[in-house]
Coordinates of C-alpha atoms in Angstrom, one line a residue:
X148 CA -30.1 3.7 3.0
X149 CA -27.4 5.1 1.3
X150 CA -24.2 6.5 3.5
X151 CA -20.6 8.5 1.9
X152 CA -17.3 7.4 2.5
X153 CA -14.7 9.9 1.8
X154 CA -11.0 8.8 1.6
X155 CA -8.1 10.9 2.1
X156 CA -6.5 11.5 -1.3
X157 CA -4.2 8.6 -2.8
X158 CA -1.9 8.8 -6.4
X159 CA -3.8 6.0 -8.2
X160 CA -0.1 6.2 -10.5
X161 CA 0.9 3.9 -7.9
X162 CA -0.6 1.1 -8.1
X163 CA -0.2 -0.1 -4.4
X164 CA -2.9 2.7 -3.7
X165 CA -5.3 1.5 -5.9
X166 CA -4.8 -1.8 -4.3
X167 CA -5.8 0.5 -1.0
X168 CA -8.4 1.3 -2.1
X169 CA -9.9 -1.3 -3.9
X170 CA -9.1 -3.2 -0.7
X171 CA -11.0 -0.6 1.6
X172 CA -14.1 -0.7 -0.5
X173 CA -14.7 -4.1 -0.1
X174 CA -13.8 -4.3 3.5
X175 CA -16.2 -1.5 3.9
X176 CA -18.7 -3.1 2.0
X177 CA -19.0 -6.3 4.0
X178 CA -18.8 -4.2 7.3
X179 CA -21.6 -2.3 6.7
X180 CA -23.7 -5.0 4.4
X181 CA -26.9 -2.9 5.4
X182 CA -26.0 0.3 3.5
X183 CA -26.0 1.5 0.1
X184 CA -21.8 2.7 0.6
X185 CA -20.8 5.7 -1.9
X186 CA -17.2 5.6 -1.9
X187 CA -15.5 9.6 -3.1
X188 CA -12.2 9.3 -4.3
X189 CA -10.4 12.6 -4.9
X190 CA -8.6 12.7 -7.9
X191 CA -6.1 15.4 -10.0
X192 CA -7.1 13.0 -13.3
X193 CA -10.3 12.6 -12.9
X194 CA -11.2 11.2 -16.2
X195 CA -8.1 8.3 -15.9
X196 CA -9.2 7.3 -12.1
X197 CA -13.0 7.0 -13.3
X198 CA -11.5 4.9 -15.9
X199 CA -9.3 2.8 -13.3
X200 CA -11.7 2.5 -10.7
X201 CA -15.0 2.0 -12.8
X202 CA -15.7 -2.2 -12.3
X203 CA -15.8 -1.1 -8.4
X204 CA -19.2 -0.9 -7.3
X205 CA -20.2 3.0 -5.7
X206 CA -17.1 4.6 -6.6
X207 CA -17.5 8.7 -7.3
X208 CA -14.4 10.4 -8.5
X209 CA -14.3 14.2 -7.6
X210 CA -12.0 16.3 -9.3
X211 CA -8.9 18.4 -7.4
X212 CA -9.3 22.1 -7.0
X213 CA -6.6 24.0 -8.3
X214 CA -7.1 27.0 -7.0
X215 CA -6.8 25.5 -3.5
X216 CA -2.9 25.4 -3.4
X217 CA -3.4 29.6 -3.0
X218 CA -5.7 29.1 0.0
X219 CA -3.5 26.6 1.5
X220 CA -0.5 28.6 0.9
X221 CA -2.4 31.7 3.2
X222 CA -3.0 29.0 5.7
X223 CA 0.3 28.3 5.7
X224 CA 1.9 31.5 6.1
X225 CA -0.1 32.5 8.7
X226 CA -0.3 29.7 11.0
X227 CA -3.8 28.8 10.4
X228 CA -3.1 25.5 8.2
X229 CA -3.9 22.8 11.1
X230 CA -6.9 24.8 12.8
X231 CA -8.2 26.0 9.5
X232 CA -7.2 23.1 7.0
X233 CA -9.2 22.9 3.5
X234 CA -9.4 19.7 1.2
X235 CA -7.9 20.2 -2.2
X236 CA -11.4 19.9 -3.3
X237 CA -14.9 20.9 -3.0
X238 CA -15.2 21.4 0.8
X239 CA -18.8 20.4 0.6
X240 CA -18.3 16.8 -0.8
X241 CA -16.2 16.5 2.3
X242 CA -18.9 17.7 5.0
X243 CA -21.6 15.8 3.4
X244 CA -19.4 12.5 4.6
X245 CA -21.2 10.0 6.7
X246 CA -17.6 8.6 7.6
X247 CA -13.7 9.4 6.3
X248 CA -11.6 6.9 5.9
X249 CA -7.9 7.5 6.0
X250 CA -6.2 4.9 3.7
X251 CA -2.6 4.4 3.3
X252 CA 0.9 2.4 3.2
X253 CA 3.5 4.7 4.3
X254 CA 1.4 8.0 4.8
X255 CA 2.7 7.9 8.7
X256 CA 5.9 6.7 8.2
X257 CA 8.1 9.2 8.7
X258 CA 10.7 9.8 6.2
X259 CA 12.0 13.1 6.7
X260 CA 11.8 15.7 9.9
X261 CA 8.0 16.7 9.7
X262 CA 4.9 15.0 10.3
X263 CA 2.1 14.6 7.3
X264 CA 0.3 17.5 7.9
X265 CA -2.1 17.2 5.3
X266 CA -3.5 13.6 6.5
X267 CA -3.5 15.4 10.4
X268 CA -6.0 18.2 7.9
X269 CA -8.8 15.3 6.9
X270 CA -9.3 14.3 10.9
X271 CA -8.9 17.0 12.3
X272 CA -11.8 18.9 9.7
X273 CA -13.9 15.9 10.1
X274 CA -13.9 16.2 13.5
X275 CA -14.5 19.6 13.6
X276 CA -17.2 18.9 11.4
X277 CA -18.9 15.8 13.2
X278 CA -17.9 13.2 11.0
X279 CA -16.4 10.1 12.3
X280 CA -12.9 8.9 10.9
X281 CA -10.8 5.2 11.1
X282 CA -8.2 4.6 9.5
X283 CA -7.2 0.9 7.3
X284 CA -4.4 -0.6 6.0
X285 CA -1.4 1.6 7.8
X286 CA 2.0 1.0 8.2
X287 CA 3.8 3.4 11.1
X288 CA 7.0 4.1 11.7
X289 CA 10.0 6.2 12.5
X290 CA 8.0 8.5 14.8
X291 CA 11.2 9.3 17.0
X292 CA 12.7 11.5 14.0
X293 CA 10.4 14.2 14.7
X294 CA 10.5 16.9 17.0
X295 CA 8.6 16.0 20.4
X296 CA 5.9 18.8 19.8
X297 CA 5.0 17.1 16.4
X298 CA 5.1 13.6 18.0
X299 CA 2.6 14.6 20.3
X300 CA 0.6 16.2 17.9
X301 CA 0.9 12.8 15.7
X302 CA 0.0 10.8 18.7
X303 CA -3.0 13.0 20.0
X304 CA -4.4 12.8 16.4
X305 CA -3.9 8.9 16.1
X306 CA -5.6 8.5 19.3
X307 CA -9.1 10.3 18.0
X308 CA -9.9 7.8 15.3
X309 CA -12.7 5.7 16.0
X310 CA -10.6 2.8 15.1
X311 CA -7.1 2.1 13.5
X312 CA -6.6 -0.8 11.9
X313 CA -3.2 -1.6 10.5
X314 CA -1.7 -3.7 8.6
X315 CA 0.6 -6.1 11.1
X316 CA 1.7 -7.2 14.2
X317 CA 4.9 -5.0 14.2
X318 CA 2.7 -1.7 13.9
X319 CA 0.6 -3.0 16.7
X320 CA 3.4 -3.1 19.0
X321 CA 5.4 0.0 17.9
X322 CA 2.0 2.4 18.2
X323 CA 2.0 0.7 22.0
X324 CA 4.8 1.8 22.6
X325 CA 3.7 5.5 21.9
X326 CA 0.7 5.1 23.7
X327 CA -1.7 4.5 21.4
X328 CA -3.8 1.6 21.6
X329 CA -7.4 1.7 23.0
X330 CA -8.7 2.2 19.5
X331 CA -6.1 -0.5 17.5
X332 CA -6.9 -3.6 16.0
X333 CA -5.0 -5.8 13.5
X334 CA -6.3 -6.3 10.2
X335 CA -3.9 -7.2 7.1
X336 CA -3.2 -5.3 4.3
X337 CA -6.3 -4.2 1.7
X338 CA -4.6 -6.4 -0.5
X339 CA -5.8 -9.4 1.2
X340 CA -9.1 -8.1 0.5
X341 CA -9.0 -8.4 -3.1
X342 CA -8.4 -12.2 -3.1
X343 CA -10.6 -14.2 -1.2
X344 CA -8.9 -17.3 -2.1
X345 CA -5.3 -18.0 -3.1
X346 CA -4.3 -21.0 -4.7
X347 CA -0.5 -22.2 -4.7
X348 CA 0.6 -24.5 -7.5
X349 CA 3.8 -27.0 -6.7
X350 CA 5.4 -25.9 -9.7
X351 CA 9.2 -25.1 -10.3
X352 CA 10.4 -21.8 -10.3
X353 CA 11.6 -20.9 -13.9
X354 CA 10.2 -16.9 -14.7
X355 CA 11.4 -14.4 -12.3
X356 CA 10.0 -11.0 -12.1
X357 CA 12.6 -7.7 -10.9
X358 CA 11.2 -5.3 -9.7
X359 CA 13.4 -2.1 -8.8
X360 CA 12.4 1.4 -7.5
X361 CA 13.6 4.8 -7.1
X362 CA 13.6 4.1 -2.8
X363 CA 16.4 1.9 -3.3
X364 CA 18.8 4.4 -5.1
X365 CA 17.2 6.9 -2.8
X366 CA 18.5 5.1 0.3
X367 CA 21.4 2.8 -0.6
X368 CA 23.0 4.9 -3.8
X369 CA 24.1 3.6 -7.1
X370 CA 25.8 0.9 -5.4
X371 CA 22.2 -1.3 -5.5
X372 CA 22.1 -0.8 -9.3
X373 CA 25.2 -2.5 -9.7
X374 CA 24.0 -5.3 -7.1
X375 CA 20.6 -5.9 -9.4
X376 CA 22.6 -5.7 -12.2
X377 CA 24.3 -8.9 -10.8
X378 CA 21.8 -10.6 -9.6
X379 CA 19.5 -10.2 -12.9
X380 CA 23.1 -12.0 -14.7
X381 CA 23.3 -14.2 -12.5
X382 CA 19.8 -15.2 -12.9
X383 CA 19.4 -15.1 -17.0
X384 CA 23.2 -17.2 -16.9
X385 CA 21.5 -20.1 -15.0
X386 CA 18.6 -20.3 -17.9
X387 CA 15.9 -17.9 -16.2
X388 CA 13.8 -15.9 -17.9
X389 CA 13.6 -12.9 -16.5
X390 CA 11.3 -9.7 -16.7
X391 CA 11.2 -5.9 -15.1
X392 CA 7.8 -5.2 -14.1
X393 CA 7.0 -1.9 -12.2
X394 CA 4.5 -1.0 -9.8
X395 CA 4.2 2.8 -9.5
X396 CA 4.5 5.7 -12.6
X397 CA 4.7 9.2 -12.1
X398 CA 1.5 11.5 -14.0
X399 CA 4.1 14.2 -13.5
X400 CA 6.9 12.6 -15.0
X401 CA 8.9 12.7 -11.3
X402 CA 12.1 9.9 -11.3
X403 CA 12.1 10.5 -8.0
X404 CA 8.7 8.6 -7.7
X405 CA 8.7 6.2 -11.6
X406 CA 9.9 2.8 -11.4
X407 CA 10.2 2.6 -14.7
X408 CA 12.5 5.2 -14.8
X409 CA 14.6 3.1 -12.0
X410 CA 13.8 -0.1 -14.0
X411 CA 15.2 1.7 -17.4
X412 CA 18.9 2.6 -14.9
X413 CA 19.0 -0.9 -13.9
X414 CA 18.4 -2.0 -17.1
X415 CA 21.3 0.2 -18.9
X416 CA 23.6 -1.6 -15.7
X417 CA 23.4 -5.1 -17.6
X418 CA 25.5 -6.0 -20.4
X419 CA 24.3 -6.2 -23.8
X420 CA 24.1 -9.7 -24.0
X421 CA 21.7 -10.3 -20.8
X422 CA 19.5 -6.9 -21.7
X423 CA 19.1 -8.9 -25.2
X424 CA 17.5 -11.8 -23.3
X425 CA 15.8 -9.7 -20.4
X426 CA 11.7 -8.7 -21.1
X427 CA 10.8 -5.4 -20.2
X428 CA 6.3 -4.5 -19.0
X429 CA 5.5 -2.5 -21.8
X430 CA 2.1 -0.2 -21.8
X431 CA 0.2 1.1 -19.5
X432 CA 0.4 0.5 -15.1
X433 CA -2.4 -0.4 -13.4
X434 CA -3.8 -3.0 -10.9
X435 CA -5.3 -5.1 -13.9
X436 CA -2.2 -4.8 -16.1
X437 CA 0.3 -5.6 -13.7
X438 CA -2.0 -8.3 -12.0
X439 CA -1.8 -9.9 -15.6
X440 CA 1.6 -9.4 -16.3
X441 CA 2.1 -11.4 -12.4
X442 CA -0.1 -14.2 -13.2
X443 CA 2.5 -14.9 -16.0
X444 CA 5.5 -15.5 -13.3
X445 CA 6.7 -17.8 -10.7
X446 CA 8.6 -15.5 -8.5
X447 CA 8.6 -11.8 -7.9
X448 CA 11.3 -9.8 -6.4
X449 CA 10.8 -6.3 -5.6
X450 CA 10.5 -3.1 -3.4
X451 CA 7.3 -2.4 -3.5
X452 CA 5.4 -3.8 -0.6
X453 CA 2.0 -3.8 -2.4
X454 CA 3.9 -5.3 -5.6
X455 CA 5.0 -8.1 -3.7
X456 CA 1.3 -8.5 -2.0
X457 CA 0.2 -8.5 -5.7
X458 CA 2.2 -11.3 -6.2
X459 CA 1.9 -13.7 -2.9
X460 CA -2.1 -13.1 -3.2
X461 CA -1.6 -14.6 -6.9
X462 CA -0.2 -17.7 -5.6
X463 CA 3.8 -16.4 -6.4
X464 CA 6.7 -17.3 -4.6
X465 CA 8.2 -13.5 -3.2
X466 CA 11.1 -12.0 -2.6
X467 CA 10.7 -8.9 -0.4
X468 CA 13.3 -6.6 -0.6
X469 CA 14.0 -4.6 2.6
X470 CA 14.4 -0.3 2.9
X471 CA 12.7 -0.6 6.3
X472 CA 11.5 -2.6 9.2
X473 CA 7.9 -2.8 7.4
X474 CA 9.5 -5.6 5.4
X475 CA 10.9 -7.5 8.5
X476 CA 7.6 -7.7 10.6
X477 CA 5.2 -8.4 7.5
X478 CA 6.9 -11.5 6.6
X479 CA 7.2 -12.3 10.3
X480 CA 3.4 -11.9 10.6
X481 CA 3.0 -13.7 7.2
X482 CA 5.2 -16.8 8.5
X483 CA 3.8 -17.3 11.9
X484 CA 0.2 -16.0 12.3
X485 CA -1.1 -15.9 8.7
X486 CA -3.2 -18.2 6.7
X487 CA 0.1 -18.1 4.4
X488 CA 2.5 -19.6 7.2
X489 CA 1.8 -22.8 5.4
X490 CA 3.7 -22.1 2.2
X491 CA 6.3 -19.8 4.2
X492 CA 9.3 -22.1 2.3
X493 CA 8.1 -19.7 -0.8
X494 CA 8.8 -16.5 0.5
X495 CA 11.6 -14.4 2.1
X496 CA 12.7 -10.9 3.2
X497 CA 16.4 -9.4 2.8
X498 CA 17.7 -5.8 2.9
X499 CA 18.1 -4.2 -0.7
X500 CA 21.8 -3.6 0.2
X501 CA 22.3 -7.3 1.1
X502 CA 20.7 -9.1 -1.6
X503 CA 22.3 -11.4 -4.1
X504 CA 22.3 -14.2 -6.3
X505 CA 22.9 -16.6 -3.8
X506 CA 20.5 -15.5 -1.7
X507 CA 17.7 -16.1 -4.5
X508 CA 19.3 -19.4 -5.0
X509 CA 18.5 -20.3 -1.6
X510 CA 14.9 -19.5 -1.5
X511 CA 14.2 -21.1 -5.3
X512 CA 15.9 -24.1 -4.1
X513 CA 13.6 -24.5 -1.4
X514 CA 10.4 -23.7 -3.1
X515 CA 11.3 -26.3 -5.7
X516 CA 12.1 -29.0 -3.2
X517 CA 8.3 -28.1 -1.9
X518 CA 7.1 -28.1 -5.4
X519 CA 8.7 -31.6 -6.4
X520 CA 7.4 -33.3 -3.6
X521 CA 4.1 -33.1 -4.9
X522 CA 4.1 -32.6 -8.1
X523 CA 0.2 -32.6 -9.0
X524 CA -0.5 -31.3 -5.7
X525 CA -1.7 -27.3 -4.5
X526 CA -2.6 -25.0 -1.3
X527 CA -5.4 -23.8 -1.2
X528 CA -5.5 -20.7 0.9
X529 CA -9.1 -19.3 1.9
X530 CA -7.8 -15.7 3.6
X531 CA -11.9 -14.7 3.7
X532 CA -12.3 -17.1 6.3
X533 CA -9.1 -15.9 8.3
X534 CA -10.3 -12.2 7.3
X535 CA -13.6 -13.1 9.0
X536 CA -12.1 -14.4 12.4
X537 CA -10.4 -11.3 12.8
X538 CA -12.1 -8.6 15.2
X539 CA -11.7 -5.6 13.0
X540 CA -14.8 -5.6 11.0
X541 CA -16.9 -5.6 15.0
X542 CA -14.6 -2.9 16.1
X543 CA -15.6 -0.5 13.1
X544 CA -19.1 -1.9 13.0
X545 CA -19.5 -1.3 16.9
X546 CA -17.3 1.9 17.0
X547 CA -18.8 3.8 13.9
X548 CA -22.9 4.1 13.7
X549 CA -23.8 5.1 10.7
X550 CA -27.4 5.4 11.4
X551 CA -26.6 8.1 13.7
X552 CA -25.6 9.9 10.8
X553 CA -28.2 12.5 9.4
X554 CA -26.5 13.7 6.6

């Protein structure tokens, strides 16, 4: 029998979201093992997302409405957007849903004074419209910046999903502390999904991978390009080789939102002689490109939470480089209750505004000392297993009955 999935819209440009949802699917897909699953993905570039997303098995890519901004503008203006809210495309691929899925990284963390109106729009017209929503692979914060009206709008729409299940322990607790937590369950990051089985070779470190975004200028100021800069010397003078590899381009060109635009600034910050002997990702970004550029490394330091998932689900030592507490409790869930506490000498968190060549020192020393005392020797981590222990899949299973559907 088949049954539609819709997901709220994600930029596929960034290549953490097509980790999301490449992730989703296949959680999806071995929750509900008894349907044919057609997953919609909404899309301003149709014709490149097709092209991205077409080895994943039911994946329909629907094309953005431009017109829409105009009718979203009137809802705006006269206070009908929340009651009234349209998706940017065709309404009636979104009420022909048998479920929505909200999918997302930072989508509710709250970076500025106003709460993400659009992704309150997808629940609150599926529930007008009957259709039952969860959400996967969430990260929440930074709900006390908002006024207390929004807040308990956030928290009212939060608590009528069928299910949330985010990403780590941290999230758990803070949405507690709101009041929200009837319908939460843990569940990692969609990454996980993507690789059932990670195996860790004991091999020294010797090819390091930089990554640097615009959210690190954005918070901590030209200062942190000058403190790469360093680090990436201090790294290619002790005989490393080194590479900038992004995670996330901009289809409109945005610096605000290109890492290779941020990559190119750090890259001007070294001196001639280091930029001679630094590589630089060339062509296009995508999950399968950057996957293959990672496969070539031994650690990966970077920004991007979902670049640095990329990399620890490839068997990579990590460096996580910190802008906010999401940083802080995923390597504290990854150290102490995850399948990947086992190799926790190989990865490490520190704020962007703290980090240094020492620092990295510290953390390759102690991966190598790991490495060298078995040479011939790997982990072997099966995360399906652990995946399959967890109580998520039941709770979306139990709470969301597809057969009730009649769509």
């Amino acid at each position: 029998m088949k049954k539609t999935v819709l997901f709220s819209y994600q930029q596929l440009s960034n290549v953490g979201c097509e980790i999301i949802i490449r992730g989703t699917v296949a959680f999806l897909a071995r929750t509900f093992p008894q349907y044919d699953l057609e997953f919609v993905v909404s899309s301003y570039n149709p014709e490149r997302d097709r092209a991205l997303l077409a080895d994943v098995a039911g994946v329909r890519v629907v094309p953005m409405q431009g017109w829409k901004r105009y009718l979203r503008g009137f809802l705006q203006k006269t206070g009908l957007f929340d009651s009234r809210w349209v998706p940017r495309f065709a309404t009636s691929e979104f009420r022909r849903a048998d479920l929505f899925c909200s999918v997302g990284g930072d989508i509710y963390t709250m970076f500025g004074n106003s709460i993400p109106h659009d992704w309150l729009g997808y629940e609150n017209f599926a529930t007008r419209h009957g259709i039952p929503s969860i959400m996967f692979g969430a990260n929440m914060e930074r709900f006390e910046i908002v006024p207390e009206a929004d807040r308990r709008k956030l928290i009212d729409h939060l608590k009528r999903f069928k299910v949330l299940a985010v990403r780590d322990a941290g999230t758990v607790e803070y949405l507690g502390s709101h009041g929200v937590s009837d319908n939460v369950t843990l569940h990692p990051d969609p990454c996980f999904c993507l690789r059932p089985i990670t195996t860790f070779e004991r091999r020294p470190i010797r090819r390091i991978a930089i990554n640097f975004t615009p959210i690190l200028t954005r918070d901590f100021g030209a200062p942190v390009v000058e403190r790469f800069a360093k680090v990436v010397e201090a790294l290619v003078g002790k005989g490393y080789e080194v590479s900038l590899v992004p995670h996330v381009y901009s289809s409109e060109g945005l610096p605000s939102l290109s890492d290779p635009d941020a990559l190119a600034r750090l890259y001007s910050a070294l001196s001639p002689d280091v930029q001679a002997k630094v590589l630089r990702f060339e062509g296009p970004i995508s999950f399968a490109t950057v996957a293959a550029a990672l496969r070539e490394i031994d650690l990966f330091v970077g920004g991007r939470m979902h670049g640095c998932l990329n990399s620890l689900t490839l068997g990579k030592a990590v460096c996580f480089v910190g802008y906010s507490r999401k940083v802080r409790t995923m390597v504290d869930w990854l150290a102490s209750e995850s399948p990947f506490s086992v190799v926790s000498q190989s990865y490490g968190a520190v704020p962007a505004d703290e980090i240094d060549a020492a620092w990295l020192e510290q953390l390759i020393a102690a991966h190598d000392a790991w490495a060298a005392a078995d040479p011939d020797g790997k982990v072997v981590i099966d995360t399906q297993a652990y995946l399959d222990s967890l109580s998520a899949r039941a709770r979306v299973a139990e709470a969301v009955d597809l057969s009730a559907s009649r769509r």
